[in-house]
PDB file of C-alpha atoms in Angstrom:
ATOM      1  CA  MET T   1      41.997 100.148 -51.758  1.00 40.00           C
ATOM      2  CA  SER T   2      43.768 103.491 -51.622  1.00 41.00           C
ATOM      3  CA  LYS T   3      45.327 104.556 -54.913  1.00 41.00           C
ATOM      4  CA  LYS T   4      48.410 105.721 -53.030  1.00 42.00           C
ATOM      5  CA  ARG T   5      49.066 102.258 -51.592  1.00 40.00           C
ATOM      6  CA  ILE T   6      49.759  99.647 -54.224  1.00 39.00           C
ATOM      7  CA  GLU T   7      49.004  96.417 -52.410  1.00 40.00           C
ATOM      8  CA  ARG T   8      51.246  93.634 -53.652  1.00 45.00           C
ATOM      9  CA  ASP T   9      51.583  91.467 -50.566  1.00 44.00           C
ATOM     10  CA  ASP T  10      50.078  88.055 -51.237  1.00 46.00           C
ATOM     11  CA  GLY T  11      51.412  86.516 -48.020  1.00 45.00           C
ATOM     12  CA  CYS T  12      53.681  84.092 -49.811  1.00 55.00           C
ATOM     13  CA  GLY T  13      56.951  85.200 -48.241  1.00 51.00           C
ATOM     14  CA  PHE T  14      60.148  86.417 -49.917  1.00 57.00           C
ATOM     15  CA  GLY T  15      59.712  87.953 -53.311  1.00 57.00           C
ATOM     16  CA  ALA T  16      55.995  88.424 -52.945  1.00 49.00           C
ATOM     17  CA  GLY T  17      56.399  92.189 -52.766  1.00 50.00           C
ATOM     18  CA  PRO T  18      55.018  94.011 -49.737  1.00 50.00           C
ATOM     19  CA  THR T  19      53.258  97.351 -50.121  1.00 51.00           C
ATOM     20  CA  SER T  20      54.955 100.168 -51.975  1.00 78.00           C
ATOM     21  CA  ASP T  21      55.067 102.217 -48.760  1.00 84.00           C
ATOM     22  CA  ALA T  22      57.201  99.559 -47.070  1.00 89.00           C
ATOM     23  CA  GLN T  23      59.408  99.288 -50.143  1.00 89.00           C
ATOM     24  CA  ARG T  24      59.986 103.035 -50.240  1.00 90.00           C
ATOM     25  CA  ILE T  25      60.925 103.115 -46.554  1.00 93.00           C
ATOM     26  CA  CYS T  26      63.433 100.273 -46.977  1.00 94.00           C
ATOM     27  CA  ALA T  27      64.774 101.812 -50.181  1.00 94.00           C
ATOM     28  CA  GLY T  28      65.273 105.093 -48.332  1.00 95.00           C
ATOM     29  CA  ILE T  29      67.181 103.339 -45.548  1.00 96.00           C
ATOM     30  CA  LEU T  30      69.319 101.489 -48.084  1.00 96.00           C
ATOM     31  CA  ALA T  31      70.099 104.691 -49.969  1.00 96.00           C
ATOM     32  CA  SER T  32      70.902 106.574 -46.757  1.00 96.00           C
ATOM     33  CA  VAL T  33      73.389 103.954 -45.585  1.00 96.00           C
ATOM     34  CA  ALA T  34      75.042 103.757 -49.014  1.00 96.00           C
ATOM     35  CA  TRP T  35      75.331 107.544 -49.421  1.00 96.00           C
ATOM     36  CA  PHE T  36      76.626 107.876 -45.858  1.00 95.00           C
ATOM     37  CA  GLY T  37      79.393 105.347 -46.504  1.00 93.00           C
ATOM     38  CA  LEU T  38      80.344 107.031 -49.773  1.00 94.00           C
ATOM     39  CA  VAL T  39      80.404 110.532 -48.298  1.00 93.00           C
ATOM     40  CA  ILE T  40      82.570 109.455 -45.357  1.00 92.00           C
ATOM     41  CA  GLU T  41      84.963 107.654 -47.712  1.00 90.00           C
ATOM     42  CA  ILE T  42      85.226 110.752 -49.917  1.00 91.00           C
ATOM     43  CA  VAL T  43      85.789 113.034 -46.921  1.00 91.00           C
ATOM     44  CA  PHE T  44      88.629 110.841 -45.681  1.00 88.00           C
ATOM     45  CA  SER T  45      90.143 110.778 -49.171  1.00 87.00           C
ATOM     46  CA  ILE T  46      90.104 114.568 -49.346  1.00 91.00           C
ATOM     47  CA  GLN T  47      91.683 114.792 -45.887  1.00 90.00           C
ATOM     48  CA  ASP T  48      94.420 112.376 -46.949  1.00 86.00           C
ATOM     49  CA  ALA T  49      95.090 114.398 -50.098  1.00 88.00           C
ATOM     50  CA  VAL T  50      95.319 117.639 -48.152  1.00 91.00           C
ATOM     51  CA  ALA T  51      97.574 116.068 -45.520  1.00 90.00           C
ATOM     52  CA  GLU T  52      99.958 114.790 -48.200  1.00 88.00           C
ATOM     53  CA  ASN T  53      99.704 117.993 -50.275  1.00 88.00           C
ATOM     54  CA  ALA T  54      98.517 115.895 -53.198  1.00 84.00           C
ATOM     55  CA  SER T  55      95.875 116.358 -55.855  1.00 87.00           C
ATOM     56  CA  ILE T  56      92.361 115.932 -54.471  1.00 88.00           C
ATOM     57  CA  ALA T  57      91.104 115.038 -57.946  1.00 88.00           C
ATOM     58  CA  THR T  58      93.655 112.224 -58.191  1.00 85.00           C
ATOM     59  CA  TYR T  59      92.594 110.826 -54.838  1.00 84.00           C
ATOM     60  CA  LEU T  60      88.928 110.912 -55.854  1.00 88.00           C
ATOM     61  CA  VAL T  61      89.656 109.225 -59.181  1.00 87.00           C
ATOM     62  CA  ASN T  62      91.536 106.514 -57.300  1.00 84.00           C
ATOM     63  CA  GLN T  63      88.583 106.014 -54.965  1.00 86.00           C
ATOM     64  CA  PHE T  64      86.046 105.745 -57.769  1.00 89.00           C
ATOM     65  CA  SER T  65      88.337 103.333 -59.591  1.00 87.00           C
ATOM     66  CA  ARG T  66      87.584 100.793 -56.848  1.00 88.00           C
ATOM     67  CA  PHE T  67      84.928  98.202 -57.652  1.00 90.00           C
ATOM     68  CA  SER T  68      83.397  98.478 -54.176  1.00 89.00           C
ATOM     69  CA  ILE T  69      82.955 102.242 -54.483  1.00 92.00           C
ATOM     70  CA  GLN T  70      81.378 101.907 -57.919  1.00 94.00           C
ATOM     71  CA  THR T  71      78.931  99.223 -56.816  1.00 95.00           C
ATOM     72  CA  THR T  72      78.049 101.108 -53.634  1.00 95.00           C
ATOM     73  CA  THR T  73      77.300 104.161 -55.768  1.00 95.00           C
ATOM     74  CA  LEU T  74      74.979 102.038 -57.899  1.00 95.00           C
ATOM     75  CA  VAL T  75      73.256 100.705 -54.775  1.00 96.00           C
ATOM     76  CA  ALA T  76      72.782 104.274 -53.568  1.00 96.00           C
ATOM     77  CA  LEU T  77      71.232 105.198 -56.921  1.00 94.00           C
ATOM     78  CA  VAL T  78      68.922 102.168 -56.890  1.00 94.00           C
ATOM     79  CA  GLY T  79      67.775 102.981 -53.366  1.00 94.00           C
ATOM     80  CA  THR T  80      67.270 106.652 -54.202  1.00 94.00           C
ATOM     81  CA  LEU T  81      65.293 105.992 -57.384  1.00 91.00           C
ATOM     82  CA  ALA T  82      63.211 103.287 -55.707  1.00 90.00           C
ATOM     83  CA  PHE T  83      62.400 105.737 -52.904  1.00 91.00           C
ATOM     84  CA  LEU T  84      61.462 108.557 -55.259  1.00 87.00           C
ATOM     85  CA  ARG T  85      59.816 106.436 -57.943  1.00 75.00           C
ATOM     86  CA  PRO T  86      59.109 102.829 -56.822  1.00 59.00           C
ATOM     87  CA  GLN T  87      57.942 101.583 -60.228  1.00 63.00           C
ATOM     88  CA  PRO T  88      60.770 100.126 -62.398  1.00 57.00           C
ATOM     89  CA  ALA T  89      60.520 102.792 -65.095  1.00 62.00           C
ATOM     90  CA  SER T  90      64.251 103.471 -65.345  1.00 78.00           C
ATOM     91  CA  PHE T  91      67.038 101.214 -66.600  1.00 83.00           C
ATOM     92  CA  ILE T  92      68.732 100.875 -63.216  1.00 87.00           C
ATOM     93  CA  LEU T  93      65.501  99.595 -61.610  1.00 86.00           C
ATOM     94  CA  ARG T  94      64.989  96.810 -64.140  1.00 90.00           C
ATOM     95  CA  PRO T  95      64.883  93.378 -62.433  1.00 92.00           C
ATOM     96  CA  SER T  96      67.922  92.090 -64.360  1.00 94.00           C
ATOM     97  CA  VAL T  97      69.971  95.185 -63.478  1.00 94.00           C
ATOM     98  CA  GLN T  98      69.043  94.992 -59.799  1.00 95.00           C
ATOM     99  CA  ALA T  99      69.919  91.293 -59.765  1.00 96.00           C
ATOM    100  CA  ALA T 100      73.276  91.955 -61.432  1.00 97.00           C
ATOM    101  CA  LEU T 101      74.047  94.465 -58.718  1.00 97.00           C
ATOM    102  CA  VAL T 102      73.276  91.820 -56.079  1.00 97.00           C
ATOM    103  CA  VAL T 103      75.936  89.600 -57.669  1.00 97.00           C
ATOM    104  CA  TYR T 104      78.495  92.401 -57.643  1.00 96.00           C
ATOM    105  CA  VAL T 105      77.993  93.477 -54.016  1.00 95.00           C
ATOM    106  CA  VAL T 106      77.903  89.898 -52.736  1.00 95.00           C
ATOM    107  CA  VAL T 107      81.211  89.109 -54.453  1.00 93.00           C
ATOM    108  CA  VAL T 108      82.656  92.379 -53.104  1.00 89.00           C
ATOM    109  CA  GLY T 109      81.638  91.442 -49.570  1.00 89.00           C
ATOM    110  CA  VAL T 110      82.954  87.885 -49.764  1.00 88.00           C
ATOM    111  CA  VAL T 111      86.259  88.879 -51.384  1.00 82.00           C
ATOM    112  CA  PHE T 112      86.851  91.570 -48.773  1.00 77.00           C
ATOM    113  CA  GLU T 113      86.136  89.225 -45.871  1.00 76.00           C
ATOM    114  CA  VAL T 114      88.240  86.380 -47.274  1.00 75.00           C
ATOM    115  CA  LEU T 115      91.144  88.136 -49.003  1.00 66.00           C
ATOM    116  CA  LEU T 116      91.388  91.849 -48.335  1.00 59.00           C
ATOM    117  CA  GLN T 117      90.280  92.533 -44.788  1.00 57.00           C
ATOM    118  CA  SER T 118      93.730  92.051 -43.263  1.00 47.00           C
ATOM    119  CA  ASP T 119      95.257  94.370 -45.897  1.00 49.00           C
ATOM    120  CA  SER T 120      92.639  97.097 -45.639  1.00 48.00           C
ATOM    121  CA  GLN T 121      94.092 100.538 -44.998  1.00 49.00           C
ATOM    122  CA  GLY T 122      90.719 102.258 -44.730  1.00 51.00           C
ATOM    123  CA  ILE T 123      88.719 103.293 -41.700  1.00 66.00           C
ATOM    124  CA  GLU T 124      87.265 100.148 -40.156  1.00 74.00           C
ATOM    125  CA  PHE T 125      83.675 101.305 -39.741  1.00 77.00           C
ATOM    126  CA  VAL T 126      83.613 102.642 -43.331  1.00 81.00           C
ATOM    127  CA  ASP T 127      84.905  99.287 -44.585  1.00 80.00           C
ATOM    128  CA  ARG T 128      82.134  97.606 -42.588  1.00 84.00           C
ATOM    129  CA  ILE T 129      79.544  99.770 -44.307  1.00 87.00           C
ATOM    130  CA  LEU T 130      80.897  99.334 -47.838  1.00 87.00           C
ATOM    131  CA  HIS T 131      81.820  95.650 -47.656  1.00 85.00           C
ATOM    132  CA  GLY T 132      79.543  94.328 -44.911  1.00 88.00           C
ATOM    133  CA  ALA T 133      76.356  96.323 -44.413  1.00 92.00           C
ATOM    134  CA  ILE T 134      75.719  97.175 -48.070  1.00 94.00           C
ATOM    135  CA  PRO T 135      75.870  93.565 -49.388  1.00 94.00           C
ATOM    136  CA  VAL T 136      73.588  92.318 -46.589  1.00 94.00           C
ATOM    137  CA  LEU T 137      71.107  95.195 -46.867  1.00 96.00           C
ATOM    138  CA  TYR T 138      70.910  95.114 -50.644  1.00 97.00           C
ATOM    139  CA  LEU T 139      70.598  91.323 -50.837  1.00 96.00           C
ATOM    140  CA  SER T 140      67.765  91.506 -48.292  1.00 96.00           C
ATOM    141  CA  TYR T 141      66.111  94.313 -50.254  1.00 96.00           C
ATOM    142  CA  TRP T 142      66.304  92.280 -53.464  1.00 96.00           C
ATOM    143  CA  LEU T 143      64.896  89.138 -51.822  1.00 95.00           C
ATOM    144  CA  ILE T 144      61.906  90.963 -50.386  1.00 93.00           C
ATOM    145  CA  PHE T 145      61.008  93.575 -52.970  1.00 92.00           C
ATOM    146  CA  ALA T 146      62.426  92.782 -56.407  1.00 90.00           C
ATOM    147  CA  PRO T 147      60.053  91.153 -58.937  1.00 89.00           C
ATOM    148  CA  LYS T 148      60.740  87.439 -59.257  1.00 92.00           C
ATOM    149  CA  GLY T 149      60.533  85.075 -62.209  1.00 92.00           C
ATOM    150  CA  THR T 150      61.998  87.459 -64.782  1.00 92.00           C
ATOM    151  CA  LEU T 151      65.603  86.233 -64.842  1.00 95.00           C
ATOM    152  CA  SER T 152      66.999  83.698 -67.307  1.00 95.00           C
ATOM    153  CA  TRP T 153      70.035  81.427 -67.271  1.00 96.00           C
ATOM    154  CA  VAL T 154      71.661  83.676 -69.875  1.00 97.00           C
ATOM    155  CA  ASP T 155      71.686  86.651 -67.502  1.00 97.00           C
ATOM    156  CA  PRO T 156      74.713  85.562 -65.394  1.00 97.00           C
ATOM    157  CA  ALA T 157      76.854  85.567 -68.546  1.00 97.00           C
ATOM    158  CA  LEU T 158      75.612  89.042 -69.477  1.00 97.00           C
ATOM    159  CA  TRP T 159      76.337  90.268 -65.956  1.00 97.00           C
ATOM    160  CA  LEU T 160      80.020  89.516 -66.553  1.00 96.00           C
ATOM    161  CA  ILE T 161      80.234  92.441 -68.996  1.00 96.00           C
ATOM    162  CA  TYR T 162      80.584  95.050 -66.258  1.00 96.00           C
ATOM    163  CA  PRO T 163      83.350  93.210 -64.331  1.00 93.00           C
ATOM    164  CA  LEU T 164      85.089  92.641 -67.678  1.00 94.00           C
ATOM    165  CA  LEU T 165      84.965  96.359 -68.508  1.00 94.00           C
ATOM    166  CA  PHE T 166      86.211  97.142 -65.010  1.00 91.00           C
ATOM    167  CA  PHE T 167      89.107  94.705 -65.429  1.00 87.00           C
ATOM    168  CA  VAL T 168      90.057  96.200 -68.804  1.00 87.00           C
ATOM    169  CA  TYR T 169      89.891  99.728 -67.357  1.00 88.00           C
ATOM    170  CA  THR T 170      92.009  98.728 -64.358  1.00 84.00           C
ATOM    171  CA  MET T 171      94.690  97.100 -66.485  1.00 81.00           C
ATOM    172  CA  MET T 172      94.769  99.905 -69.087  1.00 84.00           C
ATOM    173  CA  ARG T 173      94.983 102.527 -66.347  1.00 81.00           C
ATOM    174  CA  GLY T 174      97.788 100.614 -64.721  1.00 77.00           C
ATOM    175  CA  MET T 175      99.769 100.186 -67.935  1.00 76.00           C
ATOM    176  CA  ILE T 176      99.364 103.834 -68.953  1.00 77.00           C
ATOM    177  CA  PHE T 177      99.757 105.603 -65.609  1.00 71.00           C
ATOM    178  CA  GLY T 178     101.438 102.905 -63.518  1.00 69.00           C
ATOM    179  CA  ILE T 179      98.618 103.072 -60.957  1.00 70.00           C
ATOM    180  CA  TYR T 180      97.118  99.806 -59.763  1.00 65.00           C
ATOM    181  CA  LEU T 181      94.869  98.998 -56.847  1.00 65.00           C
ATOM    182  CA  GLN T 182      96.913  97.529 -54.013  1.00 57.00           C
ATOM    183  CA  HIS T 183      95.714  93.930 -54.322  1.00 59.00           C
ATOM    184  CA  VAL T 184      95.978  94.057 -58.136  1.00 59.00           C
ATOM    185  CA  SER T 185      99.537  95.313 -57.847  1.00 54.00           C
ATOM    186  CA  GLU T 186     100.450  92.437 -55.536  1.00 55.00           C
ATOM    187  CA  VAL T 187      99.020  89.884 -57.969  1.00 54.00           C
ATOM    188  CA  ILE T 188     100.765  91.438 -60.996  1.00 59.00           C
ATOM    189  CA  LYS T 189     104.108  91.206 -59.184  1.00 62.00           C
ATOM    190  CA  GLN T 190     103.675  87.422 -59.256  1.00 61.00           C
ATOM    191  CA  GLY T 191     103.569  87.414 -63.059  1.00 64.00           C
ATOM    192  CA  TYR T 192     101.016  87.404 -65.849  1.00 68.00           C
ATOM    193  CA  ARG T 193     100.170  83.743 -65.311  1.00 72.00           C
ATOM    194  CA  GLU T 194      99.080  84.404 -61.725  1.00 74.00           C
ATOM    195  CA  THR T 195      97.199  87.502 -62.850  1.00 73.00           C
ATOM    196  CA  PHE T 196      95.323  85.464 -65.445  1.00 78.00           C
ATOM    197  CA  LEU T 197      94.478  82.721 -62.943  1.00 81.00           C
ATOM    198  CA  HIS T 198      93.246  85.209 -60.345  1.00 80.00           C
ATOM    199  CA  THR T 199      91.109  86.884 -62.997  1.00 82.00           C
ATOM    200  CA  LEU T 200      89.553  83.553 -63.976  1.00 87.00           C
ATOM    201  CA  VAL T 201      88.754  82.815 -60.345  1.00 87.00           C
ATOM    202  CA  PHE T 202      87.019  86.161 -59.897  1.00 88.00           C
ATOM    203  CA  PHE T 203      84.977  85.760 -63.067  1.00 93.00           C
ATOM    204  CA  ALA T 204      84.054  82.226 -62.000  1.00 94.00           C
ATOM    205  CA  ALA T 205      82.879  83.656 -58.674  1.00 93.00           C
ATOM    206  CA  PHE T 206      80.702  86.235 -60.439  1.00 95.00           C
ATOM    207  CA  LEU T 207      79.248  83.545 -62.696  1.00 96.00           C
ATOM    208  CA  ALA T 208      78.604  81.123 -59.823  1.00 96.00           C
ATOM    209  CA  VAL T 209      76.858  83.726 -57.680  1.00 96.00           C
ATOM    210  CA  GLY T 210      74.828  84.777 -60.723  1.00 97.00           C
ATOM    211  CA  LEU T 211      73.653  81.215 -61.372  1.00 97.00           C
ATOM    212  CA  ILE T 212      72.706  80.813 -57.719  1.00 97.00           C
ATOM    213  CA  LEU T 213      70.751  84.062 -57.867  1.00 97.00           C
ATOM    214  CA  VAL T 214      68.801  82.932 -60.943  1.00 97.00           C
ATOM    215  CA  SER T 215      67.927  79.655 -59.230  1.00 97.00           C
ATOM    216  CA  VAL T 216      66.726  81.571 -56.163  1.00 96.00           C
ATOM    217  CA  ASP T 217      64.714  83.905 -58.390  1.00 96.00           C
ATOM    218  CA  GLN T 218      62.991  81.003 -60.124  1.00 94.00           C
ATOM    219  CA  ALA T 219      62.373  79.127 -56.887  1.00 94.00           C
ATOM    220  CA  LEU T 220      60.741  82.164 -55.279  1.00 93.00           C
ATOM    221  CA  ALA T 221      58.637  82.776 -58.398  1.00 91.00           C
ATOM    222  CA  GLU T 222      57.486  79.140 -58.411  1.00 88.00           C
ATOM    223  CA  ARG T 223      56.670  79.341 -54.703  1.00 85.00           C
ATOM    224  CA  ARG T 224      54.624  82.482 -55.309  1.00 77.00           C
ATOM    225  CA  ASN T 225      52.754  80.875 -58.201  1.00 76.00           C
ATOM    226  CA  ARG T 226      51.909  77.796 -56.109  1.00 74.00           C
ATOM    227  CA  CYS T 227      50.683  79.884 -53.178  1.00 66.00           C
ATOM    228  CA  PRO T 228      46.852  79.777 -52.953  1.00 56.00           C
ATOM    229  CA  CYS T 229      46.394  83.517 -52.768  1.00 53.00           C
ATOM    230  CA  GLY T 230      43.456  85.714 -53.383  1.00 44.00           C
TER     231      GLY T 230
END
């Protein structure tokens, strides 16, 4: 076997891990789509700032204060690192980190389709990349290439830390500067009780998707272990 090709395909389906060459190609495609969506979004933000004679820095800070932009940036980094260095040597390529990112992008995609699509003020094809293509592509990438059998039932609770930090940042930024994301602003107008209930629903969604992902991870690992390979 060639040293350049690390053969990992045992023919057992999802999660078995095809060759590193195939993984690098798919990681490169994933990274390209994610970076493309981010660059286009940034370009439009700069154009809007110039058109309104406003601060470009403020517009960019507002963009990167969005959960979808942050998670897409992380997807782009995962894809880039996996393309350049397929082995999970860095923190962001650890199985638990990659799985957490699946939870985040899936929730982003579902929330946008169910709640935010009609209120979106962005460019439609950019929204489709950030909230449609990225969740589907990254979930597919995780199913096919990520190592399976490493997740535990504690992980979904740990994965809530990032959304919690994001929520705290969003609320603190809003209270200090009076700047809220559009949908957050609409919820806050309904009162703190509604804000609290909406927050609980979102965290429940993150936790539920995380538990489903762990069950999928364990099922795929068990399937791989039962497969008469070799």
